[in-house]
Tab-separated table of C-alpha atoms in Angstrom:
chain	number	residue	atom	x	y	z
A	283	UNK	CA	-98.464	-92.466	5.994
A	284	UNK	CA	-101.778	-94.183	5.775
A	285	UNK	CA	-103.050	-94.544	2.178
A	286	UNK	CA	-105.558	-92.935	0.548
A	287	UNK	CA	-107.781	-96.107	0.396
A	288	UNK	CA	-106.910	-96.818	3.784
A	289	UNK	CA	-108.093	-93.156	5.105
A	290	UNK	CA	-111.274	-93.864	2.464
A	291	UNK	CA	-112.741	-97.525	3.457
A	292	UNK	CA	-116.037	-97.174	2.379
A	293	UNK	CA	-114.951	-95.443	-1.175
A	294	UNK	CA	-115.018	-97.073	-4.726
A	295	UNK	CA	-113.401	-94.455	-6.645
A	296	UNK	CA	-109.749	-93.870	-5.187
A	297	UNK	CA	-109.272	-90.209	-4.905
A	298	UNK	CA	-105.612	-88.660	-5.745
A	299	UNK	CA	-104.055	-86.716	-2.987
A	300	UNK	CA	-104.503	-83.193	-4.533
A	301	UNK	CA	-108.258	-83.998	-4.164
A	302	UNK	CA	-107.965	-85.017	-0.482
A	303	UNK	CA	-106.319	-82.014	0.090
A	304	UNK	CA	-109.102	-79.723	-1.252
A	305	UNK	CA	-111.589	-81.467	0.629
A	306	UNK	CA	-109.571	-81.199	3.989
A	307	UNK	CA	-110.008	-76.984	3.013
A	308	UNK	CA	-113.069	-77.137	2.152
A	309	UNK	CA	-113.934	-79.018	5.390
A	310	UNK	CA	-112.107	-75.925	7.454
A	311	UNK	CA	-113.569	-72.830	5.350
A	312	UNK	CA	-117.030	-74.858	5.334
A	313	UNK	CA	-116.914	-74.610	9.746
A	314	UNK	CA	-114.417	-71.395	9.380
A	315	UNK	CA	-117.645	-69.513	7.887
A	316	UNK	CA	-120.367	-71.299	9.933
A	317	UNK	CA	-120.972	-68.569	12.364
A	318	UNK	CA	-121.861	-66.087	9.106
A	319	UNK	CA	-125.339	-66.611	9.421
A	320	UNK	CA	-127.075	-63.147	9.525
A	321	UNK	CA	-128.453	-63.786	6.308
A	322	UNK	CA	-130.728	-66.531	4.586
A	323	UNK	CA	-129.234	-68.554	3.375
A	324	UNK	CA	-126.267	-68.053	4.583
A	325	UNK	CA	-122.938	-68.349	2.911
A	326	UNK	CA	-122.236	-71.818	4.861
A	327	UNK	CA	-125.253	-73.062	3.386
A	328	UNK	CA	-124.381	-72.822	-0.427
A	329	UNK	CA	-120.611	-74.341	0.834
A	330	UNK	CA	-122.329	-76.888	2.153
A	331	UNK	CA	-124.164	-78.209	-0.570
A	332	UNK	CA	-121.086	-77.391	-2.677
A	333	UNK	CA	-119.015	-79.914	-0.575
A	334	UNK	CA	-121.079	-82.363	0.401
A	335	UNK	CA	-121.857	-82.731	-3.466
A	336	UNK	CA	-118.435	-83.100	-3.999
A	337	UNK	CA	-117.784	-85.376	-1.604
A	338	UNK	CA	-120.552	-87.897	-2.236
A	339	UNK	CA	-119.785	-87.776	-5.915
A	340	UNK	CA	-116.583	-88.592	-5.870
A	341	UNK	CA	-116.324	-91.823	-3.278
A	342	UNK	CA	-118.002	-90.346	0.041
A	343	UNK	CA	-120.284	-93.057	0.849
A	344	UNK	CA	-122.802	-93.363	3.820
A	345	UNK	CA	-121.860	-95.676	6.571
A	346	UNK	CA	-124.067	-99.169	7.534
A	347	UNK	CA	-124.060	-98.010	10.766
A	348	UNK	CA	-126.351	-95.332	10.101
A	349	UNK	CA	-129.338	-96.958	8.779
A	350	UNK	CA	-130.755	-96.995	12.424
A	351	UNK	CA	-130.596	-93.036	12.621
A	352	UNK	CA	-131.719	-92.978	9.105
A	353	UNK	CA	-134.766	-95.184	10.341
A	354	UNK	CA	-135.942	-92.757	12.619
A	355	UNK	CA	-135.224	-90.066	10.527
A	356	UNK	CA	-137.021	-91.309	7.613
A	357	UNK	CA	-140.176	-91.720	9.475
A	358	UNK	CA	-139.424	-87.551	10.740
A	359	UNK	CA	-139.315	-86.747	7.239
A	360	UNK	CA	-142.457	-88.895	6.265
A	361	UNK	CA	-144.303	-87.278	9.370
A	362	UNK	CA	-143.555	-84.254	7.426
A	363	UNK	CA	-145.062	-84.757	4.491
A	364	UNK	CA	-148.418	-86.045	6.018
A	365	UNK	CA	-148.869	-83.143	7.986
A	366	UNK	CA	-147.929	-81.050	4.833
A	367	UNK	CA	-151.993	-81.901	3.743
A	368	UNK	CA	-153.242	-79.878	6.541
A	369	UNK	CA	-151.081	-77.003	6.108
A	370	UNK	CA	-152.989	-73.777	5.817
A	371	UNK	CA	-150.172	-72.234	4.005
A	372	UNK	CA	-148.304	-74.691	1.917
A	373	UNK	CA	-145.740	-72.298	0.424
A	374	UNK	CA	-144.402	-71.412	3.634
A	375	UNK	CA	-144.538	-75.102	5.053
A	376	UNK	CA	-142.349	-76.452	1.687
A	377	UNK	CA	-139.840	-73.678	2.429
A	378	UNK	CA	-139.784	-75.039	6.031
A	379	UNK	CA	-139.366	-78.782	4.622
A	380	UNK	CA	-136.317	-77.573	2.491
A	381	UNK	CA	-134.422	-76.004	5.597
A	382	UNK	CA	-135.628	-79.617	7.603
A	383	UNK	CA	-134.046	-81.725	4.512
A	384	UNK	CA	-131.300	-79.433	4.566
A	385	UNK	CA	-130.464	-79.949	7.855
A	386	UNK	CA	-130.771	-83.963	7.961
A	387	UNK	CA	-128.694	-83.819	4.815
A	388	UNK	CA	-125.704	-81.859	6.785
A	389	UNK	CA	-126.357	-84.268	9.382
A	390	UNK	CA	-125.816	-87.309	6.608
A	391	UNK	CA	-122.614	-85.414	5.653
A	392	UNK	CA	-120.343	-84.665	8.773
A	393	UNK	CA	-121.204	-88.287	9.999
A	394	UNK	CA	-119.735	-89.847	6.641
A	395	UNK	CA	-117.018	-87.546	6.430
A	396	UNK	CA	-116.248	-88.626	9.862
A	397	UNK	CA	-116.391	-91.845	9.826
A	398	UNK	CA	-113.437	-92.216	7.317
A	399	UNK	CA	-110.984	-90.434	8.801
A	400	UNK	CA	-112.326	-89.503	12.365
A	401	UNK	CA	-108.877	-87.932	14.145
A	402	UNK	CA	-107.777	-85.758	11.276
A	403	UNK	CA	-111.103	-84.549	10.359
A	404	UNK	CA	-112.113	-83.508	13.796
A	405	UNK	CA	-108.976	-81.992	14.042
A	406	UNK	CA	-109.440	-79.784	10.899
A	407	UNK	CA	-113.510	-79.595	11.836
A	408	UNK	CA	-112.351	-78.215	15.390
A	409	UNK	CA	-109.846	-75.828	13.812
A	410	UNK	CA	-112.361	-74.208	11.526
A	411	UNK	CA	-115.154	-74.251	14.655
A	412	UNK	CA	-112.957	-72.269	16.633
A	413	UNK	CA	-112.097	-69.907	13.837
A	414	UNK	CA	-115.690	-68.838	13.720
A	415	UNK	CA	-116.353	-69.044	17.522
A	416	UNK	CA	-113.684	-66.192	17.711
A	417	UNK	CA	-115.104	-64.262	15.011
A	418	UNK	CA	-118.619	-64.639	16.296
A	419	UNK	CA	-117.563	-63.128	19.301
A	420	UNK	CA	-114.949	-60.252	18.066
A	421	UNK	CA	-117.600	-59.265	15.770
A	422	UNK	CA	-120.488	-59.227	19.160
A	423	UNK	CA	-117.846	-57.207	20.857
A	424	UNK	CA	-117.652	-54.408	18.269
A	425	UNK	CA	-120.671	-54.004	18.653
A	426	UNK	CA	-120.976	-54.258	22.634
A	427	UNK	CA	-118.275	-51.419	22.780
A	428	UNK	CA	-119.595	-49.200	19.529
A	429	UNK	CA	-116.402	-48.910	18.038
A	430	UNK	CA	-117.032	-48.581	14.682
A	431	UNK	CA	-119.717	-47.729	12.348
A	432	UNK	CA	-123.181	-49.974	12.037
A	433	UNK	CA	-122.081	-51.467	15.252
A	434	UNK	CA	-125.736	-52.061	16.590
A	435	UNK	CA	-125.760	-55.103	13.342
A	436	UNK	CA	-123.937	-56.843	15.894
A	437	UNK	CA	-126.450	-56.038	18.851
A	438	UNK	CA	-129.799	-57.447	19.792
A	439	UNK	CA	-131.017	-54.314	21.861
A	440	UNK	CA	-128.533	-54.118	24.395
A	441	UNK	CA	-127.545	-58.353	24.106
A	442	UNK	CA	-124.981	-59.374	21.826
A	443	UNK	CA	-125.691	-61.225	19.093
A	444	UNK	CA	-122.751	-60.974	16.591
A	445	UNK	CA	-123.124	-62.413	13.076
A	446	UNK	CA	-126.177	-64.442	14.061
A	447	UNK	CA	-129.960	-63.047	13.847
A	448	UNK	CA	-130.784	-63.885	17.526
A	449	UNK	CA	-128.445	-63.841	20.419
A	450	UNK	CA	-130.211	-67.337	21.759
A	451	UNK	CA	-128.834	-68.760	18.742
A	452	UNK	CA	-125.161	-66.709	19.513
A	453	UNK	CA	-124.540	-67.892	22.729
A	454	UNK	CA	-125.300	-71.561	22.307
A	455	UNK	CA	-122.993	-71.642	19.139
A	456	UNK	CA	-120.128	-71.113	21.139
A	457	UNK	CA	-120.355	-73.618	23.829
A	458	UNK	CA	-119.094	-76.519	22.405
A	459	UNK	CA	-115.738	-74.339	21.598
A	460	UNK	CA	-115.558	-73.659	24.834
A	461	UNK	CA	-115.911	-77.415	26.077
A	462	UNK	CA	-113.717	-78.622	23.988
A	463	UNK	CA	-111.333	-75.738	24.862
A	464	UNK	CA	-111.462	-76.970	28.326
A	465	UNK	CA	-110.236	-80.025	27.008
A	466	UNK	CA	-107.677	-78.800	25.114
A	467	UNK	CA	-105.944	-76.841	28.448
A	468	UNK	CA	-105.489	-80.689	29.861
A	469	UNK	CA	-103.209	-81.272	26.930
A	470	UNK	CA	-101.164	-77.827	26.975
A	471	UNK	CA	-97.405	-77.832	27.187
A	472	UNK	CA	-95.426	-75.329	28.870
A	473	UNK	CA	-96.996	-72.351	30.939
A	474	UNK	CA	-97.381	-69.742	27.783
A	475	UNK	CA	-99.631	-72.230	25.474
A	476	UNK	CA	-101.890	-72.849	29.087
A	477	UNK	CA	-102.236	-69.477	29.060
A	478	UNK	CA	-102.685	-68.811	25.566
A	479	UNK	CA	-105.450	-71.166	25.499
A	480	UNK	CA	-106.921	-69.634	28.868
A	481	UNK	CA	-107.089	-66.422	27.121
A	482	UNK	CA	-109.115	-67.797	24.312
A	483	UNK	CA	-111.480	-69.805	26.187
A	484	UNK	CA	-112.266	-66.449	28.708
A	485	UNK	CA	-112.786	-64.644	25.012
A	486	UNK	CA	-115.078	-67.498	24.061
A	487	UNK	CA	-116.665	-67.654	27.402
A	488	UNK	CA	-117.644	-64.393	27.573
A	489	UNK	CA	-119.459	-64.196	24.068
A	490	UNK	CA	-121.975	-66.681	26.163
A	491	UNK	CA	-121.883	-64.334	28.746
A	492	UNK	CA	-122.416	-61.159	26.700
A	493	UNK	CA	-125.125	-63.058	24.829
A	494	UNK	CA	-127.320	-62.179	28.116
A	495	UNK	CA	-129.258	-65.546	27.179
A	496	UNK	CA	-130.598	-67.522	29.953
A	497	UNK	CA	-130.586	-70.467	27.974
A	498	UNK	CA	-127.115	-70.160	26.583
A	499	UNK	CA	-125.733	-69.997	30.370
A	500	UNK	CA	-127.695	-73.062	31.620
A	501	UNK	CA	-126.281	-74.858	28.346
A	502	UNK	CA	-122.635	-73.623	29.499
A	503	UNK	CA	-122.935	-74.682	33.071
A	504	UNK	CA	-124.673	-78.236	32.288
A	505	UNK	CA	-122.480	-79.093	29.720
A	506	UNK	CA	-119.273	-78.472	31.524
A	507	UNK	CA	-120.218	-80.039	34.291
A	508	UNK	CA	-121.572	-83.398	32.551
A	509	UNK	CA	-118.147	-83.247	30.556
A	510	UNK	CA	-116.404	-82.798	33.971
A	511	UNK	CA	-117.902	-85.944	35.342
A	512	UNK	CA	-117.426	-88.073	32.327
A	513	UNK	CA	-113.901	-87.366	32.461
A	514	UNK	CA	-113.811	-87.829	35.718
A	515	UNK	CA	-115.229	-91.356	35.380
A	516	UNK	CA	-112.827	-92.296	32.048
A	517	UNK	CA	-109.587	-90.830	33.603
A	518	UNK	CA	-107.143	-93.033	33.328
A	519	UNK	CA	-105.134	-92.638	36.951
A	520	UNK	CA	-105.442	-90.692	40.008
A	521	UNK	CA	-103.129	-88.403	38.466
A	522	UNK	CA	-105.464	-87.743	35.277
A	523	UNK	CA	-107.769	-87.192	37.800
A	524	UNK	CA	-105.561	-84.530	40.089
A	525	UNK	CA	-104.843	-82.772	36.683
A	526	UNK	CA	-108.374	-82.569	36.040
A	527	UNK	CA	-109.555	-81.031	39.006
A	528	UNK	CA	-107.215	-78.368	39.268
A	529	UNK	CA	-107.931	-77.041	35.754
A	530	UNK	CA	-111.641	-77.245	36.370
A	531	UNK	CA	-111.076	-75.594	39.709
A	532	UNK	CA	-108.680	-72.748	37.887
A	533	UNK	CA	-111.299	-71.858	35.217
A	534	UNK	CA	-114.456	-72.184	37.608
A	535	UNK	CA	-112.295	-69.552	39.395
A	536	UNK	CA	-111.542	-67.396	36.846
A	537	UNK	CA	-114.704	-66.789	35.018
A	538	UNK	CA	-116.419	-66.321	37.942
A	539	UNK	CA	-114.147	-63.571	39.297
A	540	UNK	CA	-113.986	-62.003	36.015
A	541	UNK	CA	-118.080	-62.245	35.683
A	542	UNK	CA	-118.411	-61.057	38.588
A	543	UNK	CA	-116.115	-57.668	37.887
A	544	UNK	CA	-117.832	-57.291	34.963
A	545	UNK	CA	-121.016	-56.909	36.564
A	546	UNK	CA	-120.128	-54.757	39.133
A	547	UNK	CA	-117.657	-52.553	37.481
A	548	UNK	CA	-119.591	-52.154	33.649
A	549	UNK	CA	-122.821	-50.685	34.067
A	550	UNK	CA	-124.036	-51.636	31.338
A	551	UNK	CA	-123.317	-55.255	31.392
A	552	UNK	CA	-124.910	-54.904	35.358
A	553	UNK	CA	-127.537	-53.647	34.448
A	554	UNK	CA	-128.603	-55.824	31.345
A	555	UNK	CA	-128.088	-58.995	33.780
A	556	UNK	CA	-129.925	-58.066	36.212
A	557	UNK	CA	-132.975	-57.695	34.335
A	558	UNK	CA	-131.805	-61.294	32.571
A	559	UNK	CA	-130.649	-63.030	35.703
A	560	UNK	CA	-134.975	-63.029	36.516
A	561	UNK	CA	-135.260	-66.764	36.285
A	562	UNK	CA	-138.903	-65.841	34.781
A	563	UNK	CA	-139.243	-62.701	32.538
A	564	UNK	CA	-142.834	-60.964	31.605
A	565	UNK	CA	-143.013	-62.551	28.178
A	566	UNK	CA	-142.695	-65.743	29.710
A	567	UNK	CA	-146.346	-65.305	31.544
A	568	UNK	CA	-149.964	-64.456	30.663
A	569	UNK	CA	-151.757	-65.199	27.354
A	570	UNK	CA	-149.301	-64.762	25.337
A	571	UNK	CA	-146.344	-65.867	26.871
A	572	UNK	CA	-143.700	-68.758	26.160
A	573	UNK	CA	-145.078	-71.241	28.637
A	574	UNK	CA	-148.975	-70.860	27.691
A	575	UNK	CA	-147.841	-71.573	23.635
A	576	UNK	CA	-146.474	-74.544	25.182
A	577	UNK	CA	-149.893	-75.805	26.872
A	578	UNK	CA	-151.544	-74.118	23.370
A	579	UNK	CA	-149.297	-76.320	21.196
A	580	UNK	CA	-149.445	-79.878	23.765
A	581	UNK	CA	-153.634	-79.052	23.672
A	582	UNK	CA	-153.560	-78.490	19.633
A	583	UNK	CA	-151.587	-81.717	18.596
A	584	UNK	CA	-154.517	-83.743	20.577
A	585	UNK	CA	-156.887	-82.294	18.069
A	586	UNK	CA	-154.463	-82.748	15.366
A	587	UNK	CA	-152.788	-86.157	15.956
A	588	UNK	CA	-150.903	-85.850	12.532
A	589	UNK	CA	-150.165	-82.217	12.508
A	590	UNK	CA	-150.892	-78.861	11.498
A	591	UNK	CA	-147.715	-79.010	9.094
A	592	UNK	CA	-144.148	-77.621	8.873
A	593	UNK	CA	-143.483	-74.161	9.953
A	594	UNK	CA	-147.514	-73.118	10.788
A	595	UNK	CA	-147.245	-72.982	14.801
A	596	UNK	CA	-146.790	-69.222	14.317
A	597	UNK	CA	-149.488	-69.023	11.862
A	598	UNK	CA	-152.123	-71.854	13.707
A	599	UNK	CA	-151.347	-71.027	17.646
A	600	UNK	CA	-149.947	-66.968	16.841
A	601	UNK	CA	-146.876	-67.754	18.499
A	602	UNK	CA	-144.310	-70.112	18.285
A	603	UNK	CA	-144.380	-73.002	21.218
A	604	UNK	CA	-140.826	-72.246	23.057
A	605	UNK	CA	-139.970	-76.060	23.248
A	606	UNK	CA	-137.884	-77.926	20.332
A	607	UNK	CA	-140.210	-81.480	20.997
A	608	UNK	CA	-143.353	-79.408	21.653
A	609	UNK	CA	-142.929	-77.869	18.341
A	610	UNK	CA	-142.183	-80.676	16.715
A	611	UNK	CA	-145.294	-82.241	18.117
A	612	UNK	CA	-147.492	-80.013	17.107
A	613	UNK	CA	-146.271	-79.187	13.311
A	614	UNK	CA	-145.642	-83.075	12.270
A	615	UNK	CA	-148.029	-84.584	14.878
A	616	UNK	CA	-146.939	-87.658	16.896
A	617	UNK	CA	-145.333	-89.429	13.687
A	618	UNK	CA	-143.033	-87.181	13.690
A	619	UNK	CA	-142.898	-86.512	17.358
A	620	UNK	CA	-141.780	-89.959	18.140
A	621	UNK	CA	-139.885	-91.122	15.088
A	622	UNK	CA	-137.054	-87.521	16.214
A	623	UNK	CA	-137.094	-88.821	19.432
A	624	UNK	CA	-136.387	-92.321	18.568
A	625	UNK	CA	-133.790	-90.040	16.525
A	626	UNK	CA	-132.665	-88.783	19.837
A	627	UNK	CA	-132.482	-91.631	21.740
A	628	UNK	CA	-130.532	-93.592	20.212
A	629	UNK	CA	-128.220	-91.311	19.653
A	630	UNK	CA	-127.460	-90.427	23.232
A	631	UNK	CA	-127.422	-94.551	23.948
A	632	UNK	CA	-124.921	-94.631	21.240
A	633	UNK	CA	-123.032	-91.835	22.061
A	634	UNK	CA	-122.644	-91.991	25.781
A	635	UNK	CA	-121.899	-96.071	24.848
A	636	UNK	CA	-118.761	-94.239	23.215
A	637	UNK	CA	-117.942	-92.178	25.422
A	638	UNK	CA	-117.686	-94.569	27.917
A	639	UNK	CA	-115.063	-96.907	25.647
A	640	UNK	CA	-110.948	-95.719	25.435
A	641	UNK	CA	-110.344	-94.798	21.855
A	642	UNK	CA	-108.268	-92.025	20.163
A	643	UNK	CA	-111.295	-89.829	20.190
A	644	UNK	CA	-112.972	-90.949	23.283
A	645	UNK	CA	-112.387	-87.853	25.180
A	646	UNK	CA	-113.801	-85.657	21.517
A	647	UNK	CA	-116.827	-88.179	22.011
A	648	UNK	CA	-117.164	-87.102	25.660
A	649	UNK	CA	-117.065	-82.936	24.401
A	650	UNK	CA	-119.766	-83.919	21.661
A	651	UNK	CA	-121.899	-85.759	24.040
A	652	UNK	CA	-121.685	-82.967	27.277
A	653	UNK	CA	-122.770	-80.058	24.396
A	654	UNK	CA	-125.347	-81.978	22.635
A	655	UNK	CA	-127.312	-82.951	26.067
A	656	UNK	CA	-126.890	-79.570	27.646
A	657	UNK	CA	-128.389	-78.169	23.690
A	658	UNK	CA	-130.952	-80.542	24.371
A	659	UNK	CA	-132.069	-79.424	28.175
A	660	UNK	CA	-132.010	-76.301	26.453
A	661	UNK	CA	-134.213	-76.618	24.159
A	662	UNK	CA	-137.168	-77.407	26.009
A	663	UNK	CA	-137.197	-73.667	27.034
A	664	UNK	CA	-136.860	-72.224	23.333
A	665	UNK	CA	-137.542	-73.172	19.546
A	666	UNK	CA	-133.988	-74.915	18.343
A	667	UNK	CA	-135.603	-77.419	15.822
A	668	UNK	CA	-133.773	-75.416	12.667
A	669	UNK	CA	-130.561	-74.969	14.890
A	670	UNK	CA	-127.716	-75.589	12.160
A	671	UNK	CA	-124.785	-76.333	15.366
A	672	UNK	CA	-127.398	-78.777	16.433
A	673	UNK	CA	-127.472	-81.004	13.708
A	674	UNK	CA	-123.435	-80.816	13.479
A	675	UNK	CA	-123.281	-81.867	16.558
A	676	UNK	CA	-125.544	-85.017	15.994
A	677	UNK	CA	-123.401	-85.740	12.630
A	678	UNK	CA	-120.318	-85.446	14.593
A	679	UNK	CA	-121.464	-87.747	17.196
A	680	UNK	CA	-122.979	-90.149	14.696
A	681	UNK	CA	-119.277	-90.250	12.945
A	682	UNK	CA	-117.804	-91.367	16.066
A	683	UNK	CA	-120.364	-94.239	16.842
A	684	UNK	CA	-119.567	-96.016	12.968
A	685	UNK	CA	-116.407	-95.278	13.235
A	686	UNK	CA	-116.030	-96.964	16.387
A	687	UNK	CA	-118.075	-99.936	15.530
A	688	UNK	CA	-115.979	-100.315	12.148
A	689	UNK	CA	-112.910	-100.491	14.424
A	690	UNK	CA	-111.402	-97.169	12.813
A	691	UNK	CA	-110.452	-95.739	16.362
């Protein structure tokens, strides 16, 4: 068994087993209660802050590999606070700035944490994800079928939206279970646990589904199929390779028949998509519609080169510009607008870099990597920039590049 300093590298204070321990379940509850977020803040936000003051203050400390992230994101936050002086409301854009340095602090966290001990913490982190993908998505389908009391909490209209306040936020959550569930089929032993883990990415699955989020489905489709390729391209032998295929090709198959049942048996769920299958939908068009906010927003941050501060598109423009780098854009001008995606950038160079190199977590790396681009593609359709899954997925990534470059994997 690998010691405690060994596990730790980058600590100065040696911490006792009984303390590693704790962490490891605090690490689980923290991503077992991540999906709990129908309330502000949300429970996983406290535990966060909780844990990752823990952590840091008793040996966690911040990689040297980061500082080129934390570049980048330094000048994000700086952007920030220039643009803060032409705010019109300034209460609302400090609240915004707290959920921003929030966010980049999570970031900060799960990419330390990771970095000491990469294999068993994405073990327990994946554990505790799939916990709450599962509860997400048993709690969406009490409400889809009304089975018990103040079932429409769980509804969005007729679109499932379980413990989350918008189902575009829902559906998204649960993709990178479900990648990494794909993954996890490759490495099942005996018939029953295939099947086993079948049935729980089909439960997963159709929480995305159920979602009825445009968005969420091109997100599912892109990211399997970049995560497809890339392990295509890393398999080791044609027989990696054989293996691959056929499980693709089995649960292509499968959710496809079963979508397609479920549209034309269920009424309801037929009739919901196909009023959401409409590739454009009316509040997409016209004056006041998603893509004209977007033209609004690009024709506002000429005018205001450093901003018109955190949070105030709805205020400035009336609505909210449907497009993660238009938003930013327009809120911390082009500061920030380039300094998040130098941010972004890099960490797709670094990440697909990984990917790309045989480690223990290489094929974890390639999961990350899949979900985080197809998030991305997604996002230039609709407002993600205070996604918290988004932000775990960049820390996760980020704790796979230093670890790799510190030789840990």
């Amino acid at each position: 068994m690998k010691s405690v300093d060994a596990m730790l590298p980058y600590n100065t204070v040696e911490l006792p087993p009984e303390r590693l321990t704790l962490q490891v379940c605090s690490i689980w509850l923290l991503f077992a209660i991540s999906s709990l977020v129908f309330i502000e803040p949300a429970p996983y936000d406290g535990v966060l802050l909780i844990v990752g003051f823990f952590c840091f203050m008793f040996g966690l400390r911040v990689s040297p590999h980061l500082s080129t992230p934390l570049f980048f994101l330094s000048g994000y936050i700086l952007a920030n606070l220039f643009a803060t002086m032409f705010a019109p409301d300034p209460i609302q854009c400090l609240k915004h700035m707290v959920v921003t340095f929030f966010l980049i602090f999570s970031w900060l966290f799960y990419a330390s944490i990771i970095h000491d001990n990469p294999v068993r913490m994405y073990k327990i982190i994946w554990n505790g994800y799939i916990f709450a993908a599962v509860l997400a998505v048993f709690l969406g389908f009490i409400g889809f079928l009304r089975i018990t009391p103040y079932y429409e909490q769980f509804l969005f209209f007729d679109r499932v939206k379980g413990p989350f306040k918008d189902p575009n936020v829902f559906g998204p959550f649960l993709i990178p279970v479900a990648v990494y569930l794909i993954l996890q089929l490759e490495s099942a032993k005996g018939i029953l646990s295939f099947f086993m883990r079948m049935g729980l990415l089909l439960f997963v699955v159709a929480g995305v589904l159920l979602s009825f989020s445009r968005g969420a489905w091109f997100n599912l489709v892109l990211a399997s199929a970049i995560y497809t390729i890339l392990r295509l391209i890393t398999a080791k032998s044609s027989a990696d390779t054989a293996v691959l295929i056929k499980i693709i090709g089995l649960v292509v198959a499968v959710i496809l028949v079963a979508a397609v049942w479920a549209v034309t048996s269920i009424d309801d769920i037929g009739q919901v998509f196909a009023h959401r299958a409409q590739l454009v939908q009316d509040y997409d068009q016209g004056s006041a519609g998603r893509f004209d906010a977007i033209l609004i927003a690009i024709r506002e941050s000429i005018i205001h080169p450093l901003g018109i501060g955190p949070g105030q598109a709805s205020e400035v423009l009336a609505l909210d510009p449907h497009n993660l780098f238009v938003h930013i854009l327009v809120e911390t001008g082009w500061l920030g607008a380039i300094a998040f995606s130098g941010f972004i950038l890099v960490t797709l160079k670094e990440a697909y870099t990984v990917c790309m190199q045989p480690s223990k977590i290489q094929n974890i790396c390639i999961v990350l990597f899949a979900c985080l681009v197809g998030t991305l593609m997604e996002s230039m359709i609709i407002h993600s920039t205070h996604w918290r899954h988004l932000y775990v997925m960049f820390g996760l990534i980020w704790g796979a590049i230093s670890a790799k470059r510190s030789n840990l994997v």
